[in-house]
Amino acid sequence: MKHFQSKVLTAAILAALSGSAIAADVYLKNEVYSKEEVNTEIANAKTAVEEKITAAKADLDQKLEAQKTSNSEEIKKVKDVVKNLIEGDDQNPGLIDTITDLNTSVESNKSEIKSNKSEIEKLTTDLADTNTALDKTTEALNQAEEKITAFATETEKNIEAINTKLDEASKSVNSSLDDINTKADTALSTADEAKKVADETKQSVDTKVKAAEAAAGKAEDAAGKADTAAGKAEAAAAKVTDVEKVAKAALVEAYNNAQDINGFKAGDTIYDINENNEITAKKATEDDVKADDFEGKGLKEVVAEHDQSLADLTETVNENSEALVKTAEVVNQHTEDLTAVKTAINKNEDAINDTKDDLR
């Protein structure tokens, strides 16, 4: 009966194929193994390797599928929140509608200020008329005073309304931005974790592939019957390739999630994965950028733009508030001047009446 003379070589082959030292320990219990016994040990070791690879692939498929579903849902929720913040809905006006309402209110106040200013100038000119004009001026002054009082009251109401809208808009925007930042951070963390798992899996797979290739080479040198073992090793390598394919799909998914967060532009590489985990890559075009929900902008940039819009809105409202305060001061000054003129008119009227009495 023909025997293998190198027990060390055979032990190394068994250890590499089984991924542990169990096969080597079994072999070293005896001085020499027969060819049939070696073939049996190799077959048993390969079966153990295949079972481990199959179990690892199934577990990885399950985890990656769950991870992929979770990431896609989170990104979609974040995009919906940002879109709703910009456009609004039937119950809550969006940021754009809020700014438009405020601008309309400010323009309306400017028109009223110009109208009242023209009326005050006209009243001032009428003060130089005769006794009949004085009577008409007195009546007009009374009406102007009522309008000024009403305007001042309306101005205060407008200021309160603007402040109320600003507070509501600020609370809504801040709440939405906090939610967006939290979900974006969660998505980044999840993507990093998925990439880490994929990297570790690929590294483990590469190690086992190299071990299987080395074992096949040594087995071929050691015996002419190693063809059978090599064939099984190729089958195991094919299964390992499937695992590596899934790992690459996870990396692509993580890359796509990063693009959703950071954005992309024409010329950047974009990936697509079909139901069979087959990956296709191409350079992004301008049409791809326009077709994106945020036209290539990432969630970080969209949030930053909303922060700037809120800052600009706050500055505009502050400027309008200052203008309204100054207008109120001017109106109050005119009110004081008109009161003084009215007093002077009353005195002139008394003097005229006294003169009339003297003429009688």
Short mmCIF file of C-alpha atoms in Angstrom, two decimals:
data_model
loop_
_atom_site.label_atom_id
_atom_site.label_comp_id
_atom_site.label_asym_id
_atom_site.label_seq_id
_atom_site.Cartn_x
_atom_site.Cartn_y
_atom_site.Cartn_z
CA MET A 1 0.00 0.00 0.00
CA LYS A 2 1.32 3.44 -0.97
CA HIS A 3 1.56 6.08 1.80
CA PHE A 4 2.26 9.84 1.99
CA GLN A 5 5.59 10.43 3.73
CA SER A 6 5.19 14.14 4.65
CA LYS A 7 2.75 14.37 7.53
CA VAL A 8 3.54 18.06 8.00
CA LEU A 9 2.47 18.92 4.44
CA THR A 10 -0.74 16.94 4.73
CA ALA A 11 -1.55 18.52 8.10
CA ALA A 12 -1.09 21.98 6.58
CA ILE A 13 -3.45 21.09 3.72
CA LEU A 14 -6.15 19.91 6.12
CA ALA A 15 -5.73 22.93 8.37
CA ALA A 16 -6.04 25.35 5.44
CA LEU A 17 -9.13 23.64 4.05
CA SER A 18 -10.99 23.42 7.36
CA GLY A 19 -10.02 26.86 8.66
CA SER A 20 -8.80 25.41 11.97
CA ALA A 21 -6.24 23.07 13.52
CA ILE A 22 -8.73 20.21 14.04
CA ALA A 23 -7.73 18.30 10.87
CA ALA A 24 -4.03 18.67 11.67
CA ASP A 25 -4.55 17.28 15.16
CA VAL A 26 -6.43 14.27 13.79
CA TYR A 27 -3.68 13.52 11.31
CA LEU A 28 -0.81 13.81 13.74
CA LYS A 29 -2.29 11.18 16.07
CA ASN A 30 -0.82 8.52 13.72
CA GLU A 31 2.50 8.36 11.98
CA VAL A 32 1.10 7.75 8.46
CA TYR A 33 -2.30 7.87 6.67
CA SER A 34 -3.37 5.81 3.71
CA LYS A 35 -4.40 7.49 0.46
CA GLU A 36 -8.07 6.65 1.06
CA GLU A 37 -7.94 8.08 4.57
CA VAL A 38 -6.35 11.30 3.31
CA ASN A 39 -9.05 11.64 0.66
CA THR A 40 -11.71 11.09 3.31
CA GLU A 41 -10.18 13.73 5.60
CA ILE A 42 -9.94 16.22 2.71
CA ALA A 43 -13.58 15.60 1.74
CA ASN A 44 -14.75 16.06 5.34
CA ALA A 45 -12.72 19.26 5.71
CA LYS A 46 -14.07 20.69 2.43
CA THR A 47 -17.62 19.88 3.49
CA ALA A 48 -17.08 21.79 6.75
CA VAL A 49 -15.66 24.77 4.82
CA GLU A 50 -18.60 24.80 2.41
CA GLU A 51 -21.11 24.68 5.27
CA LYS A 52 -19.38 27.59 7.03
CA ILE A 53 -19.26 29.67 3.83
CA THR A 54 -22.94 28.95 3.08
CA ALA A 55 -23.98 29.94 6.62
CA ALA A 56 -21.84 33.10 6.48
CA LYS A 57 -23.31 34.08 3.10
CA ALA A 58 -26.90 33.59 4.32
CA ASP A 59 -26.25 35.63 7.46
CA LEU A 60 -24.54 38.40 5.48
CA ASP A 61 -27.36 38.50 2.90
CA GLN A 62 -29.92 38.92 5.67
CA LYS A 63 -27.97 41.69 7.42
CA LEU A 64 -27.20 43.59 4.22
CA GLU A 65 -30.80 43.42 3.02
CA ALA A 66 -32.04 44.76 6.37
CA GLN A 67 -29.36 47.47 6.29
CA LYS A 68 -30.24 48.44 2.70
CA THR A 69 -33.97 48.71 3.48
CA SER A 70 -33.32 50.75 6.64
CA ASN A 71 -30.96 53.19 4.88
CA SER A 72 -33.33 53.74 1.92
CA GLU A 73 -36.33 54.42 4.19
CA GLU A 74 -34.37 56.88 6.37
CA ILE A 75 -33.06 58.83 3.36
CA LYS A 76 -36.57 58.98 1.86
CA LYS A 77 -38.03 60.28 5.13
CA VAL A 78 -35.37 63.00 5.38
CA LYS A 79 -36.00 64.10 1.78
CA ASP A 80 -39.78 64.27 2.40
CA VAL A 81 -39.28 66.40 5.53
CA VAL A 82 -37.03 68.88 3.69
CA LYS A 83 -39.40 69.07 0.70
CA ASN A 84 -42.41 69.69 2.98
CA LEU A 85 -40.45 72.40 4.81
CA ILE A 86 -39.88 74.26 1.53
CA GLU A 87 -43.30 73.80 -0.15
CA GLY A 88 -45.61 73.46 2.88
CA ASP A 89 -49.04 71.81 2.84
CA ASP A 90 -52.77 72.59 3.38
CA GLN A 91 -52.30 73.11 7.12
CA ASN A 92 -48.84 74.68 7.40
CA PRO A 93 -47.47 77.21 4.88
CA GLY A 94 -43.99 76.49 3.59
CA LEU A 95 -40.98 78.72 4.05
CA ILE A 96 -41.48 80.27 0.60
CA ASP A 97 -45.16 81.19 1.25
CA THR A 98 -44.26 82.68 4.64
CA ILE A 99 -41.64 84.97 3.09
CA THR A 100 -44.09 86.01 0.34
CA ASP A 101 -46.80 86.92 2.92
CA LEU A 102 -44.35 89.01 4.92
CA ASN A 103 -43.13 90.88 1.83
CA THR A 104 -46.73 91.59 0.79
CA SER A 105 -47.54 92.97 4.25
CA VAL A 106 -44.47 95.21 4.21
CA GLU A 107 -45.31 96.59 0.74
CA SER A 108 -48.87 97.34 1.90
CA ASN A 109 -47.55 99.30 4.89
CA LYS A 110 -45.23 101.29 2.62
CA SER A 111 -48.18 102.32 0.42
CA GLU A 112 -50.22 103.47 3.43
CA ILE A 113 -47.27 105.50 4.73
CA LYS A 114 -46.89 107.28 1.35
CA SER A 115 -50.64 107.95 1.18
CA ASN A 116 -50.77 109.47 4.69
CA LYS A 117 -47.68 111.56 4.00
CA SER A 118 -49.32 113.09 0.90
CA GLU A 119 -52.49 113.87 2.84
CA ILE A 120 -50.53 115.57 5.64
CA GLU A 121 -48.68 117.75 3.10
CA LYS A 122 -51.99 118.75 1.54
CA LEU A 123 -53.44 119.69 4.95
CA THR A 124 -50.40 121.83 5.73
CA THR A 125 -50.90 123.82 2.50
CA ASP A 126 -54.60 124.46 3.28
CA LEU A 127 -53.68 126.26 6.53
CA ALA A 128 -52.92 129.49 4.56
CA ASP A 129 -56.55 129.94 3.35
CA THR A 130 -59.32 132.32 4.55
CA ASN A 131 -61.78 131.97 7.43
CA THR A 132 -63.88 129.51 5.39
CA ALA A 133 -60.73 127.54 4.59
CA LEU A 134 -59.90 127.59 8.31
CA ASP A 135 -63.23 125.92 9.09
CA LYS A 136 -62.62 123.28 6.40
CA THR A 137 -59.06 122.82 7.61
CA THR A 138 -60.28 122.26 11.17
CA GLU A 139 -62.66 119.57 9.96
CA ALA A 140 -59.95 117.99 7.76
CA LEU A 141 -57.52 118.02 10.68
CA ASN A 142 -60.03 116.18 12.82
CA GLN A 143 -60.41 113.56 10.09
CA ALA A 144 -56.65 113.34 9.61
CA GLU A 145 -56.14 112.84 13.33
CA GLU A 146 -58.60 109.96 13.28
CA LYS A 147 -56.83 108.42 10.28
CA ILE A 148 -53.43 108.84 11.89
CA THR A 149 -54.68 107.22 15.08
CA ALA A 150 -56.19 104.37 13.06
CA PHE A 151 -52.97 104.04 11.05
CA ALA A 152 -50.85 103.93 14.20
CA THR A 153 -53.14 101.25 15.63
CA GLU A 154 -53.01 99.25 12.39
CA THR A 155 -49.22 99.63 12.27
CA GLU A 156 -48.90 98.20 15.78
CA LYS A 157 -51.14 95.28 14.78
CA ASN A 158 -49.03 94.65 11.67
CA ILE A 159 -45.85 94.64 13.75
CA GLU A 160 -47.41 92.16 16.20
CA ALA A 161 -48.59 89.97 13.29
CA ILE A 162 -45.12 90.04 11.70
CA ASN A 163 -43.48 89.10 15.01
CA THR A 164 -46.02 86.28 15.50
CA LYS A 165 -45.39 84.88 12.00
CA LEU A 166 -41.64 85.14 12.52
CA ASP A 167 -41.85 83.23 15.81
CA GLU A 168 -44.02 80.52 14.22
CA ALA A 169 -41.73 80.23 11.19
CA SER A 170 -38.62 80.11 13.37
CA LYS A 171 -40.07 77.38 15.61
CA SER A 172 -41.21 75.32 12.62
CA VAL A 173 -37.90 75.68 10.76
CA ASN A 174 -35.77 75.00 13.85
CA SER A 175 -37.80 71.90 14.71
CA SER A 176 -37.56 70.57 11.16
CA LEU A 177 -33.83 71.32 10.94
CA ASP A 178 -33.18 69.50 14.23
CA ASP A 179 -35.06 66.46 12.91
CA ILE A 180 -33.16 66.59 9.60
CA ASN A 181 -29.76 66.86 11.33
CA THR A 182 -30.59 63.92 13.60
CA LYS A 183 -31.69 61.68 10.73
CA ALA A 184 -28.74 62.73 8.56
CA ASP A 185 -26.33 61.83 11.37
CA THR A 186 -28.09 58.48 11.80
CA ALA A 187 -27.85 57.78 8.07
CA LEU A 188 -24.12 58.63 8.05
CA SER A 189 -23.48 56.38 11.04
CA THR A 190 -25.45 53.53 9.46
CA ALA A 191 -23.59 53.87 6.16
CA ASP A 192 -20.22 53.84 7.93
CA GLU A 193 -21.23 50.71 9.88
CA ALA A 194 -22.35 48.96 6.67
CA LYS A 195 -19.05 49.80 4.97
CA LYS A 196 -17.11 48.50 7.96
CA VAL A 197 -19.03 45.18 7.93
CA ALA A 198 -18.51 44.85 4.18
CA ASP A 199 -14.77 45.56 4.48
CA GLU A 200 -14.36 43.00 7.27
CA THR A 201 -16.33 40.40 5.30
CA LYS A 202 -14.28 40.96 2.14
CA GLN A 203 -11.02 40.69 4.09
CA SER A 204 -12.15 37.40 5.66
CA VAL A 205 -13.25 36.06 2.28
CA ASP A 206 -9.94 37.03 0.63
CA THR A 207 -8.03 35.20 3.36
CA LYS A 208 -10.04 32.00 2.89
CA VAL A 209 -9.69 32.17 -0.91
CA LYS A 210 -5.91 32.47 -0.61
CA ALA A 211 -5.82 29.58 1.87
CA ALA A 212 -7.91 27.41 -0.46
CA GLU A 213 -5.66 28.23 -3.44
CA ALA A 214 -2.50 27.46 -1.45
CA ALA A 215 -3.97 24.19 -0.21
CA ALA A 216 -4.95 23.18 -3.74
CA GLY A 217 -1.41 23.87 -4.99
CA LYS A 218 0.21 21.82 -2.24
CA ALA A 219 -2.26 18.98 -2.71
CA GLU A 220 -1.45 18.84 -6.44
CA ASP A 221 2.27 18.55 -5.66
CA ALA A 222 1.68 15.93 -2.98
CA ALA A 223 -0.60 13.56 -4.93
CA GLY A 224 -1.93 12.95 -8.41
CA LYS A 225 -5.43 12.53 -6.97
CA ALA A 226 -5.60 16.18 -5.87
CA ASP A 227 -7.69 17.00 -8.96
CA THR A 228 -10.81 16.01 -7.08
CA ALA A 229 -9.90 18.27 -4.16
CA ALA A 230 -9.08 21.10 -6.59
CA GLY A 231 -12.50 20.76 -8.21
CA LYS A 232 -14.20 21.07 -4.85
CA ALA A 233 -11.97 24.02 -4.03
CA GLU A 234 -13.16 25.74 -7.21
CA ALA A 235 -16.77 25.20 -6.15
CA ALA A 236 -16.00 26.70 -2.75
CA ALA A 237 -14.25 29.63 -4.44
CA ALA A 238 -17.37 30.21 -6.55
CA LYS A 239 -19.44 30.44 -3.38
CA VAL A 240 -16.89 32.83 -1.93
CA THR A 241 -17.22 34.94 -5.10
CA ASP A 242 -20.97 35.18 -4.44
CA VAL A 243 -20.28 36.47 -0.93
CA GLU A 244 -17.77 38.97 -2.33
CA LYS A 245 -20.40 40.12 -4.86
CA VAL A 246 -22.86 40.84 -2.06
CA ALA A 247 -20.16 42.68 -0.13
CA LYS A 248 -19.45 44.89 -3.15
CA ALA A 249 -23.17 45.63 -3.43
CA ALA A 250 -23.13 46.80 0.19
CA LEU A 251 -20.20 49.10 -0.57
CA VAL A 252 -22.09 50.60 -3.52
CA GLU A 253 -25.17 51.13 -1.34
CA ALA A 254 -23.03 52.93 1.23
CA TYR A 255 -21.51 55.06 -1.57
CA ASN A 256 -25.00 56.01 -2.83
CA ASN A 257 -26.08 56.95 0.70
CA ALA A 258 -23.02 59.19 1.01
CA GLN A 259 -24.00 60.89 -2.28
CA ASP A 260 -27.52 61.51 -0.93
CA ILE A 261 -25.98 63.25 2.06
CA ASN A 262 -23.10 65.12 0.38
CA GLY A 263 -24.55 65.56 -3.15
CA PHE A 264 -23.05 64.95 -6.60
CA LYS A 265 -22.41 66.81 -9.87
CA ALA A 266 -22.05 66.07 -13.57
CA GLY A 267 -18.96 63.94 -14.15
CA ASP A 268 -19.15 62.12 -10.81
CA THR A 269 -19.49 58.33 -10.87
CA ILE A 270 -22.95 57.02 -9.98
CA TYR A 271 -23.85 53.37 -9.36
CA ASP A 272 -27.00 51.29 -9.77
CA ILE A 273 -27.81 47.84 -8.34
CA ASN A 274 -30.51 45.57 -9.81
CA GLU A 275 -32.46 42.79 -8.07
CA ASN A 276 -29.63 40.31 -8.73
CA ASN A 277 -27.05 42.55 -7.02
CA GLU A 278 -25.47 43.30 -10.40
CA ILE A 279 -23.68 46.65 -10.33
CA THR A 280 -23.53 49.18 -13.18
CA ALA A 281 -21.54 52.41 -13.09
CA LYS A 282 -21.56 55.52 -15.27
CA LYS A 283 -20.59 59.18 -15.24
CA ALA A 284 -23.39 61.49 -14.10
CA THR A 285 -24.78 63.88 -16.76
CA GLU A 286 -26.59 67.21 -16.39
CA ASP A 287 -29.87 65.34 -16.95
CA ASP A 288 -29.04 63.01 -14.04
CA VAL A 289 -28.40 66.03 -11.82
CA LYS A 290 -31.68 67.71 -12.85
CA ALA A 291 -33.64 64.48 -12.31
CA ASP A 292 -32.43 64.24 -8.69
CA ASP A 293 -34.92 65.34 -6.01
CA PHE A 294 -32.62 68.19 -4.92
CA GLU A 295 -30.82 68.65 -8.29
CA GLY A 296 -27.61 67.07 -7.07
CA LYS A 297 -27.52 68.91 -3.76
CA GLY A 298 -26.89 66.80 -0.70
CA LEU A 299 -28.93 66.98 2.48
CA LYS A 300 -26.13 68.93 4.16
CA GLU A 301 -26.24 71.68 1.50
CA VAL A 302 -30.05 71.85 1.56
CA VAL A 303 -30.04 72.28 5.33
CA ALA A 304 -27.35 74.98 5.06
CA GLU A 305 -29.44 76.87 2.47
CA HIS A 306 -32.46 76.76 4.77
CA ASP A 307 -30.33 78.13 7.61
CA GLN A 308 -29.29 81.03 5.35
CA SER A 309 -32.89 81.64 4.21
CA LEU A 310 -34.00 81.84 7.82
CA ALA A 311 -31.18 84.29 8.59
CA ASP A 312 -32.14 86.46 5.58
CA LEU A 313 -35.80 86.37 6.60
CA THR A 314 -34.93 87.44 10.14
CA GLU A 315 -32.80 90.32 8.83
CA THR A 316 -35.57 91.49 6.46
CA VAL A 317 -38.21 91.46 9.19
CA ASN A 318 -35.88 93.32 11.55
CA GLU A 319 -35.28 95.99 8.90
CA ASN A 320 -39.01 96.34 8.23
CA SER A 321 -39.70 96.56 11.96
CA GLU A 322 -37.15 99.37 12.29
CA ALA A 323 -38.75 101.19 9.32
CA LEU A 324 -42.21 100.89 10.88
CA VAL A 325 -40.91 102.21 14.19
CA LYS A 326 -39.37 105.23 12.43
CA THR A 327 -42.62 105.79 10.53
CA ALA A 328 -44.57 105.72 13.78
CA GLU A 329 -42.16 108.33 15.20
CA VAL A 330 -42.73 110.58 12.15
CA VAL A 331 -46.51 110.14 12.43
CA ASN A 332 -46.39 111.01 16.14
CA GLN A 333 -44.36 114.13 15.32
CA HIS A 334 -46.91 115.18 12.68
CA THR A 335 -49.68 114.51 15.17
CA GLU A 336 -48.03 116.89 17.64
CA ASP A 337 -47.59 119.49 14.88
CA LEU A 338 -51.21 119.15 13.80
CA THR A 339 -52.37 119.47 17.39
CA ALA A 340 -50.39 122.70 17.71
CA VAL A 341 -51.86 123.99 14.42
CA LYS A 342 -55.35 123.08 15.59
CA THR A 343 -54.78 124.98 18.82
CA ALA A 344 -53.55 127.99 16.82
CA ILE A 345 -56.62 127.79 14.57
CA ASN A 346 -58.90 127.75 17.61
CA LYS A 347 -57.13 130.82 18.96
CA ASN A 348 -57.44 132.58 15.58
CA GLU A 349 -61.11 131.67 15.45
CA ASP A 350 -61.62 133.16 18.92
CA ALA A 351 -59.78 136.30 17.85
CA ILE A 352 -61.90 136.60 14.71
CA ASN A 353 -65.08 136.18 16.74
CA ASP A 354 -63.91 138.87 19.18
CA THR A 355 -63.22 141.19 16.25
CA LYS A 356 -66.67 140.53 14.85
CA ASP A 357 -68.20 141.35 18.24
CA ASP A 358 -66.23 144.60 18.39
CA LEU A 359 -67.40 145.56 14.88
CA ARG A 360 -70.98 145.16 15.95
#
